[in-house]
């Protein structure tokens, strides 16, 4: 049930600040698309426009179109809350709900949207935790607080929480930047597995990670401080990393940036 | 260690200069001294109240009113005042706590930097500075003189609610601000609407802090005397109905009894003070216990 994302002419602003300028690209279903680029180039901002999380920040606004299988996410009739149920998100720092147990964290999205029935919830929690490769580690302590897990486990818990609501698309904003290499590997394996069912977009600062996990890569850059971020190039990952069209992309991935 | 054993010159790793040692000790002494100074009034108040109040801390005190008992008579009790205080403060809390928490939720979760939110915030600050007697006079003018109601526990509770509201708003606001934004975003990203996020993620996270803030507000309001004198008046008999007729309250009882020139009355005032402290302490402990039990949620 993964969906295709088609972005055209997208601009995002924070008040008067023009954060990203005129982005058009498409994201294929059941694939991993990586966003790379220097800090402040608008990768995360762009990612957040894909599930209307950008506008949660006061004075932030978006112009342009984001089509999810031909439906415009920014249509006037569209409820941002409904968009976020279809396009899930995992954040840079693991953020389990501190007042909730492991079980409740995973069930949160469903419970808070009014789903009842213990056996159904049990089933979803187990499926989601298995899906996030965490079930075996926590199955005996589902009632313990989620904040008691290690950083890598917490991040997988957050992934389980995100996939429990069965989104079509999963956005990941540097999901491994706060984790050690072992946990990173666990998450990367998980991404490879999740790609069979979901459309995945991942922001990463780690070029090797982009090369390892993604099918397509988009490179973003800024002309200078205060300038809006721009999409420089998007193509198959193998092409971006071996034979990019733009010189800026080549400079960045070979470390000749700046 | 081994350097010292070999008797070589002390290195910077092993020795602390004399000046630093002296300074360290000096600051340590100052800190302990400040702590002791802060504790002295607290302990002495508690000690005085317990010493003088324990004499009349008997069954009579908690089961009889002052009806028909003169200031010179022994016996009598504060049953009517305890009932009055509990009812009045309960009514006050029922009015001020939900309103205060909802105001704080608006200010932090919805108001952002809108003009309305800034205006409310300003007036909450102004309300914090209202002297209790002024709140009492306001309700006296509005509720009793203008609308024509008579003395009642409820009229007192209205004035107390005015005093309690800003304290609740401010403390709840501070606690809600402490809830990390990441939790709200995590909830939004699951497709949870804002109001559910507030109810099931933000408020539970801030719960224990809000509870302590509310308890401080309750404690403050429970000791208020001035508005009650104007609005609830004084009585020596039991009035269970806070909506009609004068009621007694513990602070007013203390004021009334301590003003009498008789040892028996003054002893009653001390015991009433002790009772007031104990009630506030008990409420505080229960609230903390509830907050703690609710903390690590289970299935």
Coordinates of C-alpha atoms in Angstrom, one line a residue:
Chain A
X1 CA 0.0 0.0 0.0
X2 CA 3.0 2.3 -0.2
X3 CA 2.3 5.5 -2.1
X4 CA 4.2 7.7 -4.5
X5 CA 5.1 11.3 -3.6
X6 CA 5.2 14.0 -6.2
X7 CA 6.5 17.4 -5.2
X8 CA 6.2 20.4 -7.5
X9 CA 7.3 24.0 -7.0
X10 CA 7.5 23.7 -3.2
X11 CA 8.7 26.7 -1.1
X12 CA 8.9 26.8 2.7
X13 CA 9.2 29.8 5.0
X14 CA 9.9 30.5 8.6
X15 CA 8.2 33.9 9.0
X16 CA 10.2 36.1 6.7
X17 CA 13.0 33.6 6.2
X18 CA 12.8 31.7 2.9
X19 CA 14.1 28.2 4.0
X20 CA 13.7 26.2 0.8
X21 CA 13.1 27.3 -2.7
X22 CA 11.2 25.7 -5.6
X23 CA 11.7 22.0 -5.1
X24 CA 10.3 19.5 -7.5
X25 CA 11.0 15.8 -7.3
X26 CA 9.3 12.5 -6.9
X27 CA 9.7 9.7 -4.4
X28 CA 9.0 6.2 -5.7
X29 CA 6.9 3.8 -3.6
X30 CA 8.6 0.8 -1.9
X31 CA 12.0 2.5 -2.1
X32 CA 14.4 4.4 0.1
X33 CA 15.2 7.9 -0.9
X34 CA 18.0 9.6 1.0
X35 CA 18.4 13.4 1.4
X36 CA 22.0 14.5 1.8
X37 CA 23.5 17.9 2.0
X38 CA 25.3 20.3 4.4
X39 CA 23.6 21.5 7.6
X40 CA 21.1 24.2 7.2
X41 CA 20.4 23.4 3.6
X42 CA 16.7 22.6 4.2
X43 CA 16.7 18.8 4.1
X44 CA 14.8 18.5 7.4
X45 CA 12.5 21.4 6.6
X46 CA 11.7 19.7 3.3
X47 CA 11.1 16.4 5.0
X48 CA 8.7 18.1 7.4
X49 CA 6.7 19.6 4.6
X50 CA 5.9 16.1 3.4
X51 CA 3.7 15.3 6.4
X52 CA 2.7 18.9 7.2
X53 CA 4.8 19.0 10.4
X54 CA 6.5 22.1 9.1
X55 CA 3.5 24.3 9.9
X56 CA 3.5 23.1 13.6
X57 CA 6.2 25.7 14.1
X58 CA 4.7 29.2 14.7
X59 CA 4.8 31.5 11.6
X60 CA 6.0 28.7 9.4
X61 CA 4.3 28.2 6.0
X62 CA 4.5 26.3 2.8
X63 CA 3.7 27.1 -0.9
X64 CA 3.5 24.5 -3.7
X65 CA 2.1 21.1 -4.2
X66 CA 2.8 17.7 -2.6
X67 CA 0.9 15.0 -4.3
X68 CA 0.5 11.7 -2.5
X69 CA -0.8 9.4 -5.3
X70 CA -2.5 12.3 -7.0
X71 CA -4.0 13.8 -3.8
X72 CA -2.6 17.2 -2.8
X73 CA -1.6 17.2 0.8
X74 CA -1.9 21.0 0.8
X75 CA -5.4 21.0 -0.7
X76 CA -7.8 23.3 1.1
X77 CA -10.0 20.4 2.3
X78 CA -7.2 18.3 3.6
X79 CA -6.9 17.8 7.4
X80 CA -3.2 17.9 8.5
X81 CA -4.0 15.4 11.2
X82 CA -5.2 12.9 8.6
X83 CA -2.1 13.5 6.5
X84 CA 0.2 12.6 9.5
X85 CA -1.7 9.3 9.9
X86 CA -0.7 8.4 6.4
X87 CA 2.8 9.8 6.4
X88 CA 4.6 8.8 9.6
X89 CA 7.8 10.3 11.0
X90 CA 10.8 9.2 13.1
X91 CA 12.9 11.9 14.7
X92 CA 16.6 12.6 15.1
X93 CA 16.5 12.0 18.9
X94 CA 14.5 9.0 20.2
X95 CA 11.5 10.5 21.9
X96 CA 9.4 7.8 23.6
X97 CA 6.6 9.2 25.8
X98 CA 8.1 9.3 29.3
X99 CA 4.8 8.6 31.1
X100 CA 4.0 5.5 29.1
X101 CA 5.2 1.9 29.2
X102 CA 6.8 0.2 26.2
X103 CA 3.4 -1.3 25.3
X104 CA 1.6 2.0 25.6
X105 CA 4.2 3.8 23.6
X106 CA 3.7 1.5 20.7
X107 CA -0.1 1.5 21.1
X108 CA -0.2 5.3 21.6
X109 CA -1.0 6.3 18.0
X110 CA -3.9 3.8 18.0
X111 CA -5.2 4.4 21.5
X112 CA -5.1 8.2 21.1
X113 CA -7.1 7.9 18.0
X114 CA -9.7 6.0 19.8
X115 CA -8.9 2.3 19.1
X116 CA -10.1 0.0 21.8
X117 CA -10.0 -3.8 22.4
X118 CA -7.1 -5.4 24.2
X119 CA -6.6 -8.4 21.8
X120 CA -6.5 -6.2 18.8
X121 CA -4.0 -3.8 20.5
X122 CA -1.9 -6.7 21.7
X123 CA -1.7 -8.0 18.1
X124 CA -0.7 -4.6 16.7
X125 CA 1.9 -4.0 19.4
X126 CA 3.5 -7.4 18.8
X127 CA 3.5 -7.0 15.0
X128 CA 4.9 -3.5 15.3
X129 CA 7.6 -4.5 17.7
X130 CA 8.6 -7.5 15.6
X131 CA 8.6 -5.2 12.6
X132 CA 11.0 -2.9 14.4
X133 CA 13.2 -5.9 15.4
X134 CA 12.6 -5.1 19.0
X135 CA 10.1 -7.8 20.1
X136 CA 12.6 -10.3 21.4
X137 CA 14.4 -7.7 23.5
X138 CA 11.3 -6.3 25.2
X139 CA 8.6 -9.0 25.1
X140 CA 9.1 -9.8 28.8
X141 CA 9.0 -6.2 30.0
X142 CA 6.2 -4.5 28.0
X143 CA 5.0 -2.8 31.1
X144 CA 8.2 -1.1 32.0
X145 CA 8.7 2.5 31.1
X146 CA 9.9 3.1 27.5
X147 CA 12.4 5.6 28.7
X148 CA 14.3 2.8 30.5
X149 CA 15.6 1.3 27.2
X150 CA 18.9 2.1 25.6
X151 CA 19.2 4.8 22.9
X152 CA 19.1 2.3 20.0
X153 CA 16.2 0.4 21.5
X154 CA 14.4 3.7 22.1
X155 CA 14.8 4.6 18.5
X156 CA 13.5 1.2 17.4
X157 CA 10.6 1.7 19.8
X158 CA 9.9 5.0 18.1
X159 CA 9.9 3.2 14.7
X160 CA 7.6 0.6 16.1
X161 CA 5.3 3.4 17.3
X162 CA 5.4 5.0 13.9
X163 CA 4.6 1.8 12.0
X164 CA 1.9 0.8 14.4
X165 CA -0.6 3.2 12.8
X166 CA 0.2 1.7 9.4
X167 CA 1.3 4.7 7.5
X168 CA 1.9 4.6 3.7
X169 CA 5.1 6.6 3.9
X170 CA 7.8 6.8 6.6
X171 CA 9.9 9.9 7.0
X172 CA 13.1 9.6 9.0
X173 CA 15.0 12.6 10.1
X174 CA 18.6 11.5 10.8
X175 CA 17.4 8.5 12.7
X176 CA 20.9 7.2 13.5
X177 CA 22.8 10.4 14.3
X178 CA 22.4 9.9 18.1
X179 CA 23.2 6.2 18.0
X180 CA 26.3 4.0 18.1
X181 CA 27.5 1.9 15.1
X182 CA 25.8 -1.3 16.3
X183 CA 22.5 0.3 16.8
X184 CA 22.9 2.1 13.5
X185 CA 23.4 -1.2 11.8
X186 CA 20.2 -2.5 13.5
X187 CA 18.3 0.5 12.2
X188 CA 19.7 0.2 8.7
X189 CA 18.8 -3.5 8.5
X190 CA 15.3 -2.5 9.6
X191 CA 15.1 0.2 6.9
X192 CA 15.9 -2.5 4.3
X193 CA 13.2 -4.6 5.7
X194 CA 10.6 -1.8 6.0
X195 CA 11.1 -0.8 2.4
X196 CA 9.2 -3.9 1.3
X197 CA 6.0 -2.2 2.6
X198 CA 6.6 1.5 3.0
X199 CA 7.9 4.4 1.0
X200 CA 10.8 5.6 3.0
X201 CA 12.5 9.0 3.0
X202 CA 15.6 9.4 5.2
X203 CA 17.6 12.5 5.9
X204 CA 21.2 11.6 6.8
X205 CA 24.6 13.3 7.2
X206 CA 26.4 10.0 6.8
X207 CA 27.3 9.6 3.1
X208 CA 28.1 5.9 3.6
X209 CA 24.7 5.4 5.1
X210 CA 23.0 7.0 2.2
X211 CA 25.0 4.8 -0.2
X212 CA 24.2 1.7 1.9
X213 CA 20.5 2.0 2.4
X214 CA 19.0 4.2 -0.3
X215 CA 17.8 3.5 -3.9
X216 CA 17.7 7.1 -4.8
X217 CA 19.6 10.1 -3.4
X218 CA 18.7 13.8 -3.5
X219 CA 21.4 16.4 -2.9
X220 CA 20.5 19.7 -1.4
X221 CA 22.7 22.8 -1.0
X222 CA 22.6 26.5 -0.2
X223 CA 24.3 29.2 -2.1
X224 CA 25.4 30.9 1.1
X225 CA 24.1 31.9 4.6
X226 CA 20.7 33.5 4.5
X227 CA 20.0 32.0 1.1
X228 CA 17.2 29.4 0.7
X229 CA 18.1 25.7 0.3
X230 CA 17.8 24.2 -3.1
X231 CA 17.5 20.7 -4.6
X232 CA 20.7 20.3 -6.7
X233 CA 20.3 16.9 -8.1
X234 CA 18.2 13.7 -7.6
X235 CA 19.0 10.4 -9.2
X236 CA 19.7 6.7 -8.5
X237 CA 22.1 6.4 -5.6
X238 CA 24.7 4.5 -7.6
X239 CA 24.7 7.3 -10.2
X240 CA 24.9 10.1 -7.6
X241 CA 27.8 8.5 -5.9
X242 CA 29.8 7.4 -9.0
X243 CA 28.8 9.8 -11.8
X244 CA 26.9 12.9 -10.6
X245 CA 25.8 15.4 -13.2
X246 CA 26.4 18.5 -11.1
X247 CA 29.8 19.5 -10.0
X248 CA 28.5 20.7 -6.6
X249 CA 27.3 17.1 -5.9
X250 CA 30.6 15.6 -6.7
X251 CA 32.4 18.2 -4.6
X252 CA 30.2 17.4 -1.6
X253 CA 30.3 13.6 -1.8
X254 CA 34.1 13.6 -2.3
X255 CA 34.6 15.9 0.6
X256 CA 35.7 19.0 -1.4
X257 CA 32.9 21.0 0.0
X258 CA 33.5 24.6 0.8
Chain B
X1 CA 50.2 8.2 45.7
X2 CA 53.4 6.7 44.8
X3 CA 55.0 10.1 44.3
X4 CA 54.1 11.0 47.9
X5 CA 55.6 7.7 49.1
X6 CA 58.9 8.5 47.4
X7 CA 59.0 11.8 49.2
X8 CA 59.4 13.8 46.1
X9 CA 58.1 17.3 45.9
X10 CA 54.3 17.5 45.9
X11 CA 53.0 17.8 42.4
X12 CA 49.9 19.7 41.2
X13 CA 48.0 16.4 41.0
X14 CA 48.3 15.6 44.7
X15 CA 48.3 18.9 46.5
X16 CA 45.7 21.6 46.8
X17 CA 47.0 25.0 47.6
X18 CA 46.3 26.4 51.1
X19 CA 44.3 29.3 49.8
X20 CA 41.9 27.0 47.9
X21 CA 41.4 24.8 50.9
X22 CA 40.6 27.8 53.1
X23 CA 38.2 29.2 50.4
X24 CA 36.6 25.8 50.0
X25 CA 36.0 25.4 53.7
X26 CA 34.7 29.0 54.0
X27 CA 32.1 28.6 51.3
X28 CA 31.1 25.3 52.8
X29 CA 30.5 26.9 56.2
X30 CA 28.6 29.7 54.6
X31 CA 26.3 27.3 52.7
X32 CA 25.6 25.3 55.8
X33 CA 25.0 28.5 57.8
X34 CA 22.5 29.8 55.2
X35 CA 20.7 26.4 55.4
X36 CA 20.6 26.6 59.2
X37 CA 19.3 30.1 59.1
X38 CA 16.5 29.1 56.7
X39 CA 15.5 26.2 58.8
X40 CA 15.4 28.0 62.1
X41 CA 12.1 29.9 61.6
X42 CA 10.5 26.8 60.1
X43 CA 11.5 24.5 63.0
X44 CA 10.7 27.1 65.6
X45 CA 7.2 27.8 64.2
X46 CA 6.5 24.0 64.0
X47 CA 7.9 23.6 67.5
X48 CA 5.8 26.4 69.0
X49 CA 2.7 25.3 67.3
X50 CA 3.1 21.6 68.4
X51 CA 4.1 22.5 72.0
X52 CA 1.2 24.9 72.5
X53 CA -1.3 23.1 70.4
X54 CA -0.9 19.6 71.6
X55 CA -2.7 20.3 74.9
X56 CA -6.1 20.7 73.3
X57 CA -5.4 18.2 70.5
X58 CA -8.2 15.9 71.8
X59 CA -11.3 14.2 70.7
X60 CA -13.5 17.1 71.9
X61 CA -11.7 19.5 69.7
X62 CA -12.6 17.6 66.6
X63 CA -16.1 16.7 67.5
X64 CA -17.6 19.9 69.1
X65 CA -18.3 23.4 68.0
X66 CA -18.0 26.5 70.1
X67 CA -21.8 26.7 70.4
X68 CA -22.7 27.9 73.9
X69 CA -19.1 27.9 75.0
X70 CA -17.7 31.2 76.2
X71 CA -14.1 32.2 75.9
X72 CA -13.4 31.5 79.5
X73 CA -14.9 27.9 79.4
X74 CA -12.7 25.0 78.8
X75 CA -13.7 22.4 76.2
X76 CA -15.3 23.3 73.0
X77 CA -13.8 22.6 69.7
X78 CA -13.2 23.6 66.1
X79 CA -15.4 21.0 64.3
X80 CA -17.5 23.8 62.8
X81 CA -14.3 25.6 61.6
X82 CA -12.7 22.4 60.1
X83 CA -15.9 21.7 58.2
X84 CA -16.1 25.3 57.0
X85 CA -12.5 25.4 55.9
X86 CA -12.7 22.1 54.0
X87 CA -15.9 23.0 52.3
X88 CA -14.8 26.5 51.3
X89 CA -11.4 25.3 50.0
X90 CA -13.0 22.5 48.1
X91 CA -15.4 24.9 46.5
X92 CA -12.5 27.3 45.7
X93 CA -10.5 24.5 44.2
X94 CA -13.4 23.2 42.1
X95 CA -13.6 26.7 40.6
X96 CA -10.0 27.8 40.4
X97 CA -8.1 24.6 39.5
X98 CA -9.8 23.6 36.3
X99 CA -10.0 27.2 35.2
X100 CA -6.4 27.8 36.0
X101 CA -5.1 24.7 34.3
X102 CA -7.2 25.3 31.2
X103 CA -5.9 28.9 31.1
X104 CA -2.3 27.6 31.3
X105 CA -3.0 25.1 28.6
X106 CA -4.3 27.9 26.4
X107 CA -1.3 30.0 27.1
X108 CA 1.3 27.3 26.4
X109 CA -0.4 25.1 23.8
X110 CA -2.6 27.3 21.8
X111 CA -1.9 31.0 22.5
X112 CA 1.7 31.0 21.3
X113 CA 2.4 34.7 20.9
X114 CA -1.0 35.9 20.1
X115 CA -2.3 39.2 21.4
X116 CA -5.0 37.5 23.5
X117 CA -2.4 35.2 25.2
X118 CA -0.1 38.2 26.0
X119 CA -3.1 40.1 27.4
X120 CA -4.2 37.1 29.6
X121 CA -0.6 36.6 30.7
X122 CA -0.4 40.3 31.8
X123 CA -3.6 40.2 33.7
X124 CA -2.6 37.0 35.5
X125 CA 0.5 38.8 36.6
X126 CA -1.7 41.7 37.8
X127 CA -3.9 39.2 39.7
X128 CA -1.0 37.7 41.5
X129 CA -0.5 41.1 43.2
X130 CA -4.1 41.5 44.4
X131 CA -4.1 41.7 48.3
X132 CA -6.5 39.2 49.8
X133 CA -8.5 42.0 51.5
X134 CA -9.1 43.6 48.1
X135 CA -10.4 40.4 46.6
X136 CA -12.7 40.2 49.6
X137 CA -14.0 43.7 49.2
X138 CA -14.6 43.1 45.5
X139 CA -16.8 40.1 46.2
X140 CA -18.4 42.0 49.0
X141 CA -19.3 44.8 46.6
X142 CA -20.3 42.6 43.7
X143 CA -21.9 39.5 45.2
X144 CA -23.3 40.7 48.5
X145 CA -24.1 44.4 47.9
X146 CA -24.8 44.5 44.2
X147 CA -26.4 41.1 43.6
X148 CA -27.9 41.0 47.1
X149 CA -26.7 37.5 48.3
X150 CA -25.9 37.2 52.0
X151 CA -22.9 35.8 53.9
X152 CA -22.0 32.3 52.9
X153 CA -19.1 29.9 52.6
X154 CA -19.5 30.2 48.8
X155 CA -19.1 34.0 48.8
X156 CA -15.8 33.4 50.7
X157 CA -14.8 30.7 48.2
X158 CA -15.4 33.2 45.3
X159 CA -12.8 35.6 46.8
X160 CA -10.4 32.7 47.5
X161 CA -10.7 31.5 43.9
X162 CA -9.6 35.0 42.7
X163 CA -6.5 34.6 44.9
X164 CA -5.9 31.0 43.9
X165 CA -6.3 31.4 40.2
X166 CA -3.1 33.2 39.2
X167 CA -1.0 30.9 41.4
X168 CA -2.5 27.8 39.6
X169 CA -2.1 29.4 36.2
X170 CA 1.5 30.4 36.7
X171 CA 2.7 27.1 38.2
X172 CA 0.8 25.0 35.6
X173 CA 2.2 27.2 32.8
X174 CA 5.8 26.7 34.0
X175 CA 5.3 23.0 34.2
X176 CA 3.7 22.8 30.7
X177 CA 6.6 24.8 29.3
X178 CA 9.0 22.2 30.7
X179 CA 7.4 19.4 28.6
X180 CA 9.8 18.9 25.7
X181 CA 8.5 20.0 22.3
X182 CA 9.7 16.7 20.9
X183 CA 7.0 14.9 22.7
X184 CA 4.3 17.1 21.1
X185 CA 5.8 16.6 17.7
X186 CA 6.1 12.8 18.2
X187 CA 2.4 12.8 19.0
X188 CA 1.4 15.0 16.1
X189 CA 3.5 12.8 13.8
X190 CA 1.3 9.9 14.8
X191 CA -1.7 11.7 13.5
X192 CA -3.0 12.6 17.0
X193 CA -5.0 15.8 17.1
X194 CA -3.7 18.6 19.2
X195 CA -6.3 18.3 22.0
X196 CA -5.7 14.6 22.4
X197 CA -1.9 15.4 22.5
X198 CA -2.6 17.9 25.3
X199 CA -4.8 15.5 27.2
X200 CA -2.8 12.3 26.9
X201 CA 0.8 13.3 26.4
X202 CA 1.4 16.8 27.6
X203 CA -0.7 16.9 30.8
X204 CA 0.3 13.5 32.1
X205 CA 4.0 14.4 31.6
X206 CA 3.5 17.6 33.6
X207 CA 1.1 16.1 36.1
X208 CA 3.4 15.8 39.2
X209 CA 4.6 19.4 38.8
X210 CA 1.1 20.7 38.3
X211 CA -0.1 18.8 41.4
X212 CA 2.6 20.3 43.6
X213 CA 1.7 23.8 42.2
X214 CA -1.9 23.2 43.0
X215 CA -1.1 22.1 46.5
X216 CA 1.0 25.2 47.1
X217 CA -2.0 27.3 45.9
X218 CA -4.4 25.3 48.2
X219 CA -2.0 25.8 51.1
X220 CA -1.9 29.5 50.5
X221 CA -5.6 29.9 50.2
X222 CA -6.4 27.8 53.2
X223 CA -4.6 30.2 55.5
X224 CA -6.4 33.3 54.2
X225 CA -8.4 35.2 56.8
X226 CA -9.3 38.7 55.6
X227 CA -11.8 37.9 52.8
X228 CA -13.5 35.3 55.0
X229 CA -14.1 37.9 57.7
X230 CA -15.9 40.0 55.2
X231 CA -17.8 37.4 53.3
X232 CA -18.4 34.3 55.5
X233 CA -18.5 36.1 58.8
X234 CA -18.0 34.4 62.2
X235 CA -20.1 31.9 63.9
X236 CA -19.7 29.5 66.8
X237 CA -22.1 26.9 65.6
X238 CA -22.0 24.2 62.9
X239 CA -23.2 25.2 59.5
X240 CA -22.9 22.3 57.0
X241 CA -24.3 24.3 54.1
X242 CA -21.6 26.5 52.4
X243 CA -24.3 28.2 50.3
X244 CA -26.2 29.8 53.1
X245 CA -25.5 31.6 56.3
X246 CA -22.2 32.4 58.0
X247 CA -19.7 29.6 58.5
X248 CA -16.5 29.3 60.5
X249 CA -13.1 28.6 59.0
X250 CA -9.9 27.6 60.8
X251 CA -7.9 30.8 60.1
X252 CA -10.9 32.9 61.3
X253 CA -11.3 30.6 64.3
X254 CA -7.6 31.2 65.2
X255 CA -8.1 35.0 64.8
X256 CA -11.2 34.9 66.9
X257 CA -9.9 32.7 69.7
X258 CA -6.4 34.3 69.9
X259 CA -8.1 37.6 70.4
X260 CA -9.7 36.5 73.6
X261 CA -7.8 37.3 76.9
X262 CA -8.2 33.8 78.3
X263 CA -5.8 30.8 78.4
X264 CA -8.6 28.4 77.4
X265 CA -9.4 30.4 74.2
X266 CA -5.7 30.9 73.3
X267 CA -5.0 27.1 73.8
X268 CA -7.9 26.5 71.3
X269 CA -6.2 28.9 68.8
X270 CA -2.9 27.0 69.0
X271 CA -4.6 23.7 68.5
X272 CA -6.5 25.2 65.5
X273 CA -3.2 26.4 64.0
X274 CA -1.7 22.9 64.5
X275 CA -4.8 21.4 62.8
X276 CA -4.5 23.7 59.9
X277 CA -0.9 22.8 59.3
X278 CA -1.7 19.1 59.6
X279 CA -4.6 19.3 57.1
X280 CA -2.3 21.1 54.6
X281 CA 0.4 18.5 55.1
X282 CA -2.0 15.6 54.7
X283 CA -3.4 17.0 51.5
X284 CA 0.1 17.6 50.2
X285 CA 1.2 14.0 51.0
X286 CA -1.9 12.5 49.4
X287 CA -1.5 14.6 46.3
X288 CA 2.1 13.6 45.9
X289 CA 1.2 9.9 46.5
X290 CA -1.4 10.1 43.8
X291 CA 1.0 11.8 41.4
X292 CA 3.6 9.1 42.1
X293 CA 1.2 6.2 41.7
X294 CA 0.2 7.6 38.3
X295 CA 3.7 8.1 37.1
X296 CA 5.2 5.1 35.3
X297 CA 2.0 4.1 33.4
X298 CA 1.3 0.4 33.1
X299 CA -1.2 -1.3 30.9

